[in-house]
Amino acid sequence: MSITYVDDISDGQGIFIFAKILGRWKGSLYKLVWVDLLIYIMAYYVLNLSYRFGMNENQKRVFEEIVEFCEKTKGDIPISFLLGFFVAGIITRWYRMYMYIPWMNEVALHVASGINGKDEIAARKIRVTIMRYLNLSWILMMRLISDQIATRFTTQQQLADTCESPDRSASIRRKQINTKHKISRNTCHPWSIDATEAFRPAQSRSFLQSSANKHENMSVYSPDPCSPLTPFTAPLATEDGGFIYPDAFQALDDAKLREDLLAFNQDKQVRRTFGVIITEAEIEAFQRTAIECYRRTKTKYTPEYWIPIQWAQRLVLKALQSGYILDPKTAYYIIDQIGDVRKQMQDLQIFSSIMIPLVYTQVVIIAVYSYFMCQIFACQFVEHRRDEAGHKIDLYVPIFSIFSFLFLMGWLKVALCVMNPFGDDDEDFQTSSILDYNLEVSFRSVYMDPRSFPDNMSMPLGKHNQNDKPDDLPAFLEQIDCDLNKQCDQITEYK
């Protein structure tokens, strides 16, 4: 997330306000460009010292002509024009992507206020389950585009493979995890197949293996729910006397999917709020979807974020049918709020999948670096300038060239830094903190702990049974009037 410096500029008339802002390192201009600036200064002094001490007269004359040529032509590169449009477009995209990140506050409050009929305990379970599905959908979507979420919800085996050396930094381990777990930004495939995934290679080029492709519709599934979820096919005999299953969904893929989904329940914030984010029955539903995906496409399956949203919508309808939602309009409004969350997720995934055109980025990068290559020669102080008016000062340190480098290169680095706001830079979105907030707020909003409400403000159940407590609203209003009168009397005595 952007580095906060509001407290430093709270007093706009402070004498040292510029020192407070310029003295920061994290998220600063210096942190972005110091390596490039060091290379630029080293290249400048290599040319400068070579001209002063390593060239003869003929070489100096040629070098002076190059300096004069670069000084005249560096203005032909429209560097400010290119950078201005480039940075403006990327910053706009960066801000809009942040606004598309779903927050669970509004939908949680509508769920809490709409599902309150019949039994309070059962209504609470329904509310918590709906928000659990929405948070699960959030995790499934964000782990496809965010490095932080993809790293946070990794299996123990993946962590063991990348954390063998204790000397490795967290950013290096995160990059290694994300290299093995490719982040998918492909939104076109109906089964959400990772664009980096290749189709399964055939195990053999024999006639039997090639003929197996003709039997794609021979898969049969066991109707027994207690049987393994892996389908079996009509086997084909091989040359060595064995059998192959051309359509078999690999048991390893089945176990891998289960392991990935179970890793969600190991998160500390998930365990502290909802306890578990996905149950065994829900994992089996994803496994059945994965089997169907493989039967149709012969490719690996990535769990879609919209499937838990379907579960949440169906649960709302069942709550309406069972009397936990009193008005159909309320159920429709809750479903509409859930649909808005799904739309935000889809818009965010689309924005993440559509990058700034590569050609535009290449043009800007080439323009900036070619400009400074030209400037390294143009800012050299050569002997023929001593005879010209206004060029009698030999600056051993190219101060204004360094300032120009800081401004323009910093401009470019800012754009490249926020081009992927779901990475690990200082200006990237802290999606892990956003998830913590969503889990905490959504759970507390729908759980509605009675201790968090004033006395005599019980749950307003829509339908009362004989065993329910009587309505305590009159007692609550009477208590409010009493407290207000006491406070007014205390204020009067104080005056």
Coordinates of C-alpha atoms in Angstrom, one line a residue:
M1 CA 0.0 0.0 0.0
S2 CA 1.1 3.6 -0.5
I3 CA 3.4 4.9 2.2
T4 CA 1.5 7.2 4.5
Y5 CA 3.0 10.6 5.2
V6 CA -0.1 12.6 6.1
D7 CA 1.2 13.3 9.6
D8 CA 4.3 14.9 8.2
I9 CA 2.3 17.4 6.3
S10 CA -0.4 18.0 8.8
D11 CA 1.2 21.4 9.5
G12 CA 1.7 23.0 6.1
Q13 CA 3.6 25.9 7.6
G14 CA 6.3 23.9 9.3
I15 CA 9.8 25.0 8.5
F16 CA 11.3 21.5 8.2
I17 CA 8.3 19.9 6.5
F18 CA 10.4 19.3 3.3
A19 CA 13.1 17.5 5.4
K20 CA 10.4 15.2 6.9
I21 CA 9.2 14.2 3.5
L22 CA 12.5 14.0 1.7
G23 CA 14.1 12.1 4.6
R24 CA 12.0 9.0 4.2
W25 CA 13.5 5.9 2.6
K26 CA 10.7 3.4 2.3
G27 CA 8.7 4.1 -0.8
S28 CA 11.0 7.0 -1.7
L29 CA 12.5 8.1 -4.9
Y30 CA 16.0 7.2 -3.8
K31 CA 15.0 3.6 -3.1
L32 CA 13.7 3.3 -6.7
V33 CA 16.5 4.9 -8.7
W34 CA 19.7 4.6 -6.6
V35 CA 21.0 1.7 -8.6
D36 CA 20.3 3.3 -12.0
L37 CA 21.7 6.6 -10.7
L38 CA 24.9 4.9 -9.5
I39 CA 25.4 3.3 -13.0
Y40 CA 24.7 6.7 -14.6
I41 CA 27.3 8.5 -12.5
M42 CA 29.9 5.8 -13.0
A43 CA 29.4 5.9 -16.8
Y44 CA 29.7 9.7 -16.7
Y45 CA 33.0 9.7 -14.9
V46 CA 34.4 6.9 -17.1
L47 CA 33.8 9.1 -20.1
N48 CA 35.0 12.2 -18.3
L49 CA 38.3 10.7 -17.1
S50 CA 38.9 9.0 -20.4
Y51 CA 38.6 12.4 -22.2
R52 CA 40.8 14.2 -19.7
F53 CA 43.6 11.7 -19.3
G54 CA 43.3 8.9 -21.8
M55 CA 42.7 10.5 -25.2
N56 CA 45.1 12.1 -27.7
E57 CA 44.2 15.3 -29.6
N58 CA 42.5 13.5 -32.5
Q59 CA 40.4 11.4 -30.2
K60 CA 39.5 14.4 -28.1
R61 CA 38.3 16.2 -31.3
V62 CA 36.1 13.3 -32.3
F63 CA 34.8 13.1 -28.7
E64 CA 33.9 16.8 -28.8
E65 CA 32.0 16.4 -32.0
I66 CA 30.0 13.5 -30.4
V67 CA 29.3 15.7 -27.4
E68 CA 28.1 18.6 -29.6
F69 CA 25.9 16.2 -31.7
C70 CA 24.3 14.7 -28.6
E71 CA 23.7 18.1 -27.1
K72 CA 21.8 19.2 -30.2
T73 CA 19.8 16.0 -30.7
K74 CA 18.7 15.1 -27.2
G75 CA 15.9 17.6 -27.4
D76 CA 14.4 15.7 -30.3
I77 CA 13.2 12.9 -28.0
P78 CA 9.7 13.9 -26.6
I79 CA 10.5 12.4 -23.2
S80 CA 8.1 14.5 -21.2
F81 CA 5.2 13.9 -23.6
L82 CA 5.7 10.1 -23.6
L83 CA 6.2 9.8 -19.8
G84 CA 3.3 12.1 -19.0
F85 CA 0.7 10.0 -20.9
F86 CA 2.3 6.7 -19.7
V87 CA 2.3 7.6 -16.0
A88 CA -1.2 9.1 -16.1
G89 CA -2.7 6.0 -17.7
I90 CA -1.0 3.6 -15.3
I91 CA -1.8 5.7 -12.1
T92 CA -5.5 5.8 -13.2
R93 CA -5.5 2.0 -13.7
W94 CA -3.8 1.5 -10.4
Y95 CA -6.4 3.6 -8.5
R96 CA -9.4 1.9 -10.3
M97 CA -8.0 -1.5 -9.5
Y98 CA -8.0 -0.6 -5.8
M99 CA -11.6 0.6 -5.9
Y100 CA -12.6 -2.8 -7.4
I101 CA -11.3 -4.8 -4.5
P102 CA -14.4 -6.2 -2.7
W103 CA -14.9 -5.2 0.9
M104 CA -17.3 -7.2 3.0
N105 CA -18.7 -4.4 5.2
E106 CA -21.9 -3.6 3.2
V107 CA -22.9 -7.1 2.3
A108 CA -22.3 -8.3 5.8
L109 CA -24.5 -5.6 7.3
H110 CA -27.3 -6.4 4.8
V111 CA -27.0 -10.1 5.6
A112 CA -27.1 -9.4 9.3
S113 CA -30.2 -7.2 9.1
G114 CA -32.1 -9.4 6.6
I115 CA -31.7 -12.9 8.0
N116 CA -33.2 -12.8 11.5
G117 CA -36.4 -14.9 11.4
K118 CA -37.4 -17.9 13.5
D119 CA -34.6 -19.3 15.6
E120 CA -31.7 -17.0 16.5
I121 CA -29.0 -19.7 16.6
A122 CA -30.0 -21.2 13.2
A123 CA -30.2 -17.7 11.7
R124 CA -26.7 -16.9 13.0
K125 CA -25.4 -20.1 11.4
I126 CA -26.9 -19.1 8.0
R127 CA -25.4 -15.6 8.2
V128 CA -22.0 -16.9 9.1
T129 CA -22.1 -19.5 6.3
I130 CA -23.0 -16.9 3.7
M131 CA -20.1 -14.7 4.7
R132 CA -17.8 -17.7 4.9
Y133 CA -18.7 -18.5 1.2
L134 CA -18.0 -14.9 0.2
N135 CA -14.7 -14.8 1.9
L136 CA -13.8 -18.1 0.3
S137 CA -14.7 -16.7 -3.0
W138 CA -12.5 -13.6 -2.3
I139 CA -9.5 -15.9 -1.5
L140 CA -10.0 -18.0 -4.6
M141 CA -10.0 -15.0 -6.8
M142 CA -7.2 -13.0 -5.1
R143 CA -4.8 -15.9 -5.0
L144 CA -4.9 -15.9 -8.8
I145 CA -3.7 -12.3 -9.1
S146 CA -2.0 -11.4 -5.8
D147 CA 1.5 -12.5 -4.9
Q148 CA 0.7 -12.0 -1.2
I149 CA -2.4 -14.1 -1.1
A150 CA -0.8 -16.8 -3.3
T151 CA 2.0 -17.0 -0.8
R152 CA -0.2 -16.9 2.2
F153 CA -2.3 -19.9 1.1
T154 CA 0.3 -22.4 0.2
T155 CA 0.7 -25.9 1.3
Q156 CA 3.2 -27.1 3.8
Q157 CA 5.1 -29.0 1.1
Q158 CA 5.4 -25.9 -1.0
L159 CA 6.7 -24.0 1.9
A160 CA 9.2 -26.8 2.7
D161 CA 10.5 -26.8 -0.8
T162 CA 11.1 -23.1 -0.9
C163 CA 12.2 -22.4 2.7
E164 CA 15.1 -25.0 3.1
S165 CA 17.6 -22.2 3.5
P166 CA 16.9 -20.0 6.5
D167 CA 19.1 -17.2 5.0
R168 CA 16.7 -16.5 2.2
S169 CA 14.6 -13.4 2.6
A170 CA 10.8 -13.4 2.6
S171 CA 10.6 -11.7 -0.8
I172 CA 12.9 -14.3 -2.4
R173 CA 10.9 -17.2 -0.9
R174 CA 7.7 -15.5 -2.1
K175 CA 9.1 -15.3 -5.7
Q176 CA 10.1 -18.9 -5.6
I177 CA 6.6 -20.0 -4.4
N178 CA 5.0 -17.9 -7.1
T179 CA 7.3 -19.3 -9.7
K180 CA 6.0 -22.8 -8.9
H181 CA 2.5 -21.6 -8.4
K182 CA 2.0 -19.6 -11.6
I183 CA -0.5 -16.8 -11.1
S184 CA -3.3 -17.1 -13.6
R185 CA -4.8 -13.9 -15.2
N186 CA -6.5 -15.7 -18.0
T187 CA -10.3 -14.9 -17.9
C188 CA -11.4 -16.4 -21.2
H189 CA -11.5 -20.2 -20.5
P190 CA -14.8 -21.4 -19.0
W191 CA -12.9 -23.7 -16.7
S192 CA -10.4 -21.1 -15.5
I193 CA -7.5 -23.0 -16.9
D194 CA -4.1 -21.4 -16.1
A195 CA -2.7 -20.0 -19.3
T196 CA 0.8 -21.3 -18.4
E197 CA -0.5 -24.9 -18.1
A198 CA 0.3 -27.2 -21.0
F199 CA -2.0 -29.9 -22.1
R200 CA -1.2 -33.3 -20.7
P201 CA 1.4 -35.1 -22.8
A202 CA 0.6 -38.5 -24.1
Q203 CA 2.4 -41.3 -22.2
S204 CA 3.1 -43.2 -25.4
R205 CA 3.1 -42.7 -29.2
S206 CA 2.0 -46.2 -29.8
F207 CA -1.1 -47.1 -31.8
L208 CA -2.9 -48.1 -28.7
Q209 CA -2.3 -44.8 -27.0
S210 CA -3.3 -42.8 -30.0
S211 CA -6.4 -44.8 -30.4
A212 CA -7.3 -44.1 -26.8
N213 CA -8.3 -40.6 -27.9
K214 CA -11.3 -42.0 -29.7
H215 CA -12.8 -43.3 -26.5
E216 CA -13.2 -39.9 -24.6
N217 CA -16.8 -40.6 -23.9
M218 CA -16.2 -44.0 -22.3
S219 CA -15.7 -42.6 -18.8
V220 CA -18.1 -43.9 -16.2
Y221 CA -18.6 -42.6 -12.6
S222 CA -19.4 -44.5 -9.6
P223 CA -22.8 -43.4 -8.1
D224 CA -21.6 -44.4 -4.6
P225 CA -20.8 -41.2 -2.7
C226 CA -18.4 -43.1 -0.5
S227 CA -16.3 -44.3 -3.4
P228 CA -13.2 -42.3 -4.5
L229 CA -14.0 -39.3 -6.6
T230 CA -11.5 -40.4 -9.3
P231 CA -13.4 -41.7 -12.4
F232 CA -12.5 -44.8 -14.1
T233 CA -12.6 -45.6 -17.8
A234 CA -12.7 -48.6 -20.1
P235 CA -9.1 -49.8 -19.9
L236 CA -7.0 -50.5 -23.0
A237 CA -4.4 -53.3 -23.1
T238 CA -0.8 -52.3 -23.7
E239 CA 2.0 -54.1 -25.4
D240 CA 3.6 -55.2 -22.0
G241 CA 0.4 -56.8 -20.8
G242 CA -0.8 -53.9 -18.6
F243 CA -3.7 -51.5 -18.9
I244 CA -4.0 -47.8 -19.4
Y245 CA -6.9 -45.5 -18.6
P246 CA -7.0 -42.8 -21.3
D247 CA -9.6 -40.6 -19.5
A248 CA -8.5 -41.2 -15.9
F249 CA -8.4 -38.2 -13.7
Q250 CA -5.1 -38.6 -12.0
A251 CA -5.3 -39.4 -8.3
L252 CA -2.3 -37.1 -7.8
D253 CA -4.3 -34.2 -9.2
D254 CA -7.3 -35.1 -6.9
A255 CA -5.0 -35.1 -3.8
K256 CA -3.3 -31.9 -4.9
L257 CA -6.6 -30.0 -5.2
R258 CA -7.7 -31.3 -1.9
E259 CA -4.4 -30.3 -0.3
D260 CA -4.6 -26.8 -1.8
L261 CA -8.1 -26.2 -0.5
L262 CA -7.3 -27.6 3.0
A263 CA -4.4 -25.2 3.3
F264 CA -7.0 -22.4 3.5
N265 CA -8.1 -23.7 6.9
Q266 CA -4.6 -23.5 8.3
D267 CA -4.5 -19.7 8.2
K268 CA -4.4 -18.1 11.6
Q269 CA -6.9 -15.4 10.9
V270 CA -9.3 -17.9 9.3
R271 CA -9.1 -20.1 12.4
R272 CA -9.5 -17.1 14.7
T273 CA -12.7 -16.0 13.0
F274 CA -14.7 -18.6 11.1
G275 CA -12.7 -21.6 12.3
V276 CA -12.7 -23.2 8.9
I277 CA -13.3 -21.5 5.6
I278 CA -14.1 -24.6 3.6
T279 CA -15.6 -27.9 4.7
E280 CA -15.1 -31.5 3.5
A281 CA -18.4 -31.5 1.6
E282 CA -17.4 -28.3 -0.2
I283 CA -14.0 -29.7 -1.1
E284 CA -15.7 -32.7 -2.6
A285 CA -17.9 -30.4 -4.6
F286 CA -14.8 -28.8 -6.1
Q287 CA -13.3 -32.2 -6.7
R288 CA -16.4 -33.3 -8.7
T289 CA -16.1 -30.1 -10.7
A290 CA -12.5 -30.8 -11.4
I291 CA -13.4 -34.3 -12.7
E292 CA -15.9 -32.8 -15.0
C293 CA -13.4 -30.3 -16.2
Y294 CA -10.8 -33.0 -17.0
R295 CA -13.4 -35.1 -18.8
R296 CA -14.2 -32.2 -21.1
T297 CA -10.8 -30.5 -21.5
K298 CA -8.1 -32.9 -20.4
T299 CA -6.5 -30.1 -18.5
K300 CA -5.9 -29.2 -14.9
Y301 CA -8.5 -27.3 -13.0
T302 CA -8.2 -24.1 -11.0
P303 CA -11.1 -23.6 -8.5
E304 CA -13.4 -20.8 -9.7
Y305 CA -14.2 -18.0 -7.4
W306 CA -17.8 -17.8 -8.5
I307 CA -18.8 -21.2 -7.3
P308 CA -19.0 -20.3 -3.6
I309 CA -21.0 -17.3 -4.6
Q310 CA -23.6 -19.7 -6.1
W311 CA -23.6 -21.5 -2.8
A312 CA -24.3 -18.3 -1.0
Q313 CA -27.2 -17.3 -3.3
R314 CA -28.8 -20.7 -3.0
L315 CA -28.5 -20.6 0.8
V316 CA -30.3 -17.2 0.8
L317 CA -33.1 -18.7 -1.2
K318 CA -33.3 -21.7 1.1
A319 CA -33.4 -19.3 4.1
L320 CA -36.3 -17.5 2.5
Q321 CA -38.1 -20.8 1.9
S322 CA -37.6 -21.9 5.5
G323 CA -38.8 -18.6 7.0
Y324 CA -35.5 -17.1 8.2
I325 CA -36.1 -14.3 5.7
L326 CA -39.5 -12.8 6.1
D327 CA -39.8 -10.7 2.9
P328 CA -38.9 -11.9 -0.6
K329 CA -37.8 -8.4 -1.4
T330 CA -35.2 -8.7 1.4
A331 CA -33.9 -11.9 -0.1
Y332 CA -33.7 -10.3 -3.5
Y333 CA -31.8 -7.4 -2.1
I334 CA -29.3 -9.7 -0.3
I335 CA -28.8 -11.7 -3.6
D336 CA -28.3 -8.4 -5.4
Q337 CA -25.6 -7.4 -2.9
I338 CA -23.9 -10.7 -3.4
G339 CA -24.1 -10.1 -7.1
D340 CA -22.3 -6.8 -6.7
V341 CA -19.5 -8.5 -4.9
R342 CA -19.2 -11.0 -7.7
K343 CA -19.2 -8.1 -10.2
Q344 CA -16.4 -6.4 -8.4
M345 CA -14.3 -9.6 -8.4
Q346 CA -14.9 -10.1 -12.1
D347 CA -14.0 -6.4 -12.9
L348 CA -10.8 -6.8 -10.8
Q349 CA -9.8 -10.0 -12.5
I350 CA -10.4 -8.4 -15.9
F351 CA -8.4 -5.3 -15.0
S352 CA -5.6 -7.5 -13.8
S353 CA -5.6 -9.6 -17.0
I354 CA -5.5 -6.6 -19.3
M355 CA -2.1 -4.9 -19.1
I356 CA -0.8 -1.7 -20.7
P357 CA 0.2 -2.6 -24.3
L358 CA 3.7 -4.0 -24.4
V359 CA 4.5 -1.8 -27.4
Y360 CA 3.7 1.3 -25.4
T361 CA 5.8 0.2 -22.5
Q362 CA 8.8 -0.6 -24.7
V363 CA 8.5 2.8 -26.5
V364 CA 8.7 4.6 -23.2
I365 CA 11.6 2.6 -21.8
I366 CA 13.6 2.9 -25.0
A367 CA 12.9 6.6 -25.1
V368 CA 14.0 7.2 -21.5
Y369 CA 17.2 5.1 -21.6
S370 CA 18.2 6.4 -25.0
Y371 CA 17.7 10.0 -23.7
F372 CA 20.0 9.5 -20.8
M373 CA 22.6 7.7 -23.0
C374 CA 22.6 10.8 -25.1
Q375 CA 22.7 13.0 -22.0
I376 CA 25.8 11.3 -20.6
F377 CA 27.7 12.6 -23.6
A378 CA 25.9 16.0 -23.9
C379 CA 26.6 17.0 -20.3
Q380 CA 30.4 16.4 -20.6
F381 CA 32.6 19.5 -20.2
V382 CA 35.0 19.6 -23.2
E383 CA 37.8 22.1 -23.9
H384 CA 36.2 23.9 -26.8
R385 CA 33.6 25.2 -24.5
R386 CA 36.1 27.2 -22.5
D387 CA 36.4 29.6 -25.4
E388 CA 32.6 30.1 -25.6
A389 CA 30.9 32.7 -23.6
G390 CA 29.1 31.4 -20.5
H391 CA 30.9 28.1 -20.5
K392 CA 33.9 28.9 -18.4
I393 CA 32.9 26.9 -15.3
D394 CA 34.1 23.3 -15.2
L395 CA 31.6 21.4 -13.0
Y396 CA 33.3 18.2 -11.8
V397 CA 29.9 17.0 -10.5
P398 CA 27.0 17.1 -13.1
I399 CA 24.5 18.4 -10.5
F400 CA 21.7 19.4 -12.9
S401 CA 22.1 16.3 -15.0
I402 CA 21.7 14.3 -11.8
F403 CA 18.5 16.2 -11.0
S404 CA 17.2 15.6 -14.5
F405 CA 18.0 11.9 -14.1
L406 CA 16.2 11.7 -10.7
F407 CA 13.1 13.4 -12.1
L408 CA 12.6 11.5 -15.3
M409 CA 13.9 8.1 -14.2
G410 CA 11.9 8.4 -11.0
W411 CA 8.9 9.1 -13.2
L412 CA 9.4 5.9 -15.2
K413 CA 10.2 3.8 -12.1
V414 CA 6.9 4.9 -10.4
A415 CA 5.0 3.8 -13.5
L416 CA 6.7 0.4 -13.6
C417 CA 6.3 0.0 -9.8
V418 CA 2.5 0.4 -9.9
M419 CA 1.9 -1.4 -13.2
N420 CA 1.3 -4.6 -11.2
P421 CA -0.2 -3.4 -7.9
F422 CA -0.5 -7.0 -6.5
G423 CA 3.2 -7.6 -6.1
D424 CA 5.7 -6.9 -3.4
D425 CA 6.7 -3.2 -4.0
D426 CA 6.1 -0.5 -1.4
E427 CA 3.3 1.0 -3.5
D428 CA 1.5 -2.3 -4.0
F429 CA -1.8 -3.1 -2.3
Q430 CA -1.6 -4.9 1.0
T431 CA -4.1 -7.6 0.0
S432 CA -3.2 -9.7 3.0
S433 CA -4.2 -7.0 5.4
I434 CA -7.4 -6.4 3.5
L435 CA -8.2 -10.1 3.8
D436 CA -7.6 -9.9 7.6
Y437 CA -10.0 -7.0 7.8
N438 CA -12.7 -8.7 5.7
L439 CA -12.5 -11.9 7.7
E440 CA -12.7 -10.0 11.0
V441 CA -15.4 -7.5 10.1
S442 CA -17.6 -9.9 8.2
F443 CA -17.6 -12.5 10.9
R444 CA -18.3 -10.0 13.7
S445 CA -21.0 -8.3 11.7
V446 CA -23.1 -11.4 11.1
Y447 CA -22.3 -13.2 14.3
M448 CA -23.8 -10.4 16.3
D449 CA -22.5 -11.2 19.7
P450 CA -25.2 -10.2 22.3
R451 CA -22.4 -8.7 24.5
S452 CA -21.6 -6.1 21.8
F453 CA -25.1 -4.6 22.2
P454 CA -26.5 -2.4 25.0
D455 CA -28.7 -4.0 27.6
N456 CA -32.4 -4.7 26.7
M457 CA -31.6 -4.8 23.0
S458 CA -32.2 -8.5 22.1
M459 CA -32.2 -10.0 18.6
P460 CA -35.4 -8.8 16.7
L461 CA -36.7 -12.2 15.6
G462 CA -39.4 -12.0 12.9
K463 CA -41.4 -14.9 14.2
H464 CA -41.9 -15.5 17.9
N465 CA -42.5 -18.9 19.5
Q466 CA -44.1 -19.4 22.9
N467 CA -40.7 -20.0 24.5
D468 CA -39.2 -16.8 23.2
K469 CA -38.5 -13.9 25.6
P470 CA -41.0 -11.0 25.5
D471 CA -40.2 -7.9 23.5
D472 CA -37.8 -5.7 25.5
L473 CA -38.0 -2.6 23.2
P474 CA -40.1 -0.6 25.7
A475 CA -37.6 -1.4 28.5
F476 CA -34.7 -0.3 26.2
L477 CA -36.3 3.0 25.3
E478 CA -37.1 3.7 28.9
Q479 CA -33.5 3.0 29.8
I480 CA -32.4 5.4 27.1
D481 CA -34.6 8.2 28.4
C482 CA -33.3 7.7 31.9
D483 CA -29.7 7.8 30.9
L484 CA -30.2 10.9 28.8
N485 CA -31.9 12.7 31.7
K486 CA -29.1 11.8 34.0
Q487 CA -26.5 13.2 31.6
C488 CA -28.4 16.4 31.1
D489 CA -28.6 16.9 34.9
Q490 CA -24.8 16.3 35.2
I491 CA -24.1 18.8 32.4
T492 CA -26.4 21.4 34.1
E493 CA -24.6 20.9 37.5
Y494 CA -21.2 21.2 35.8
K495 CA -22.1 24.6 34.3

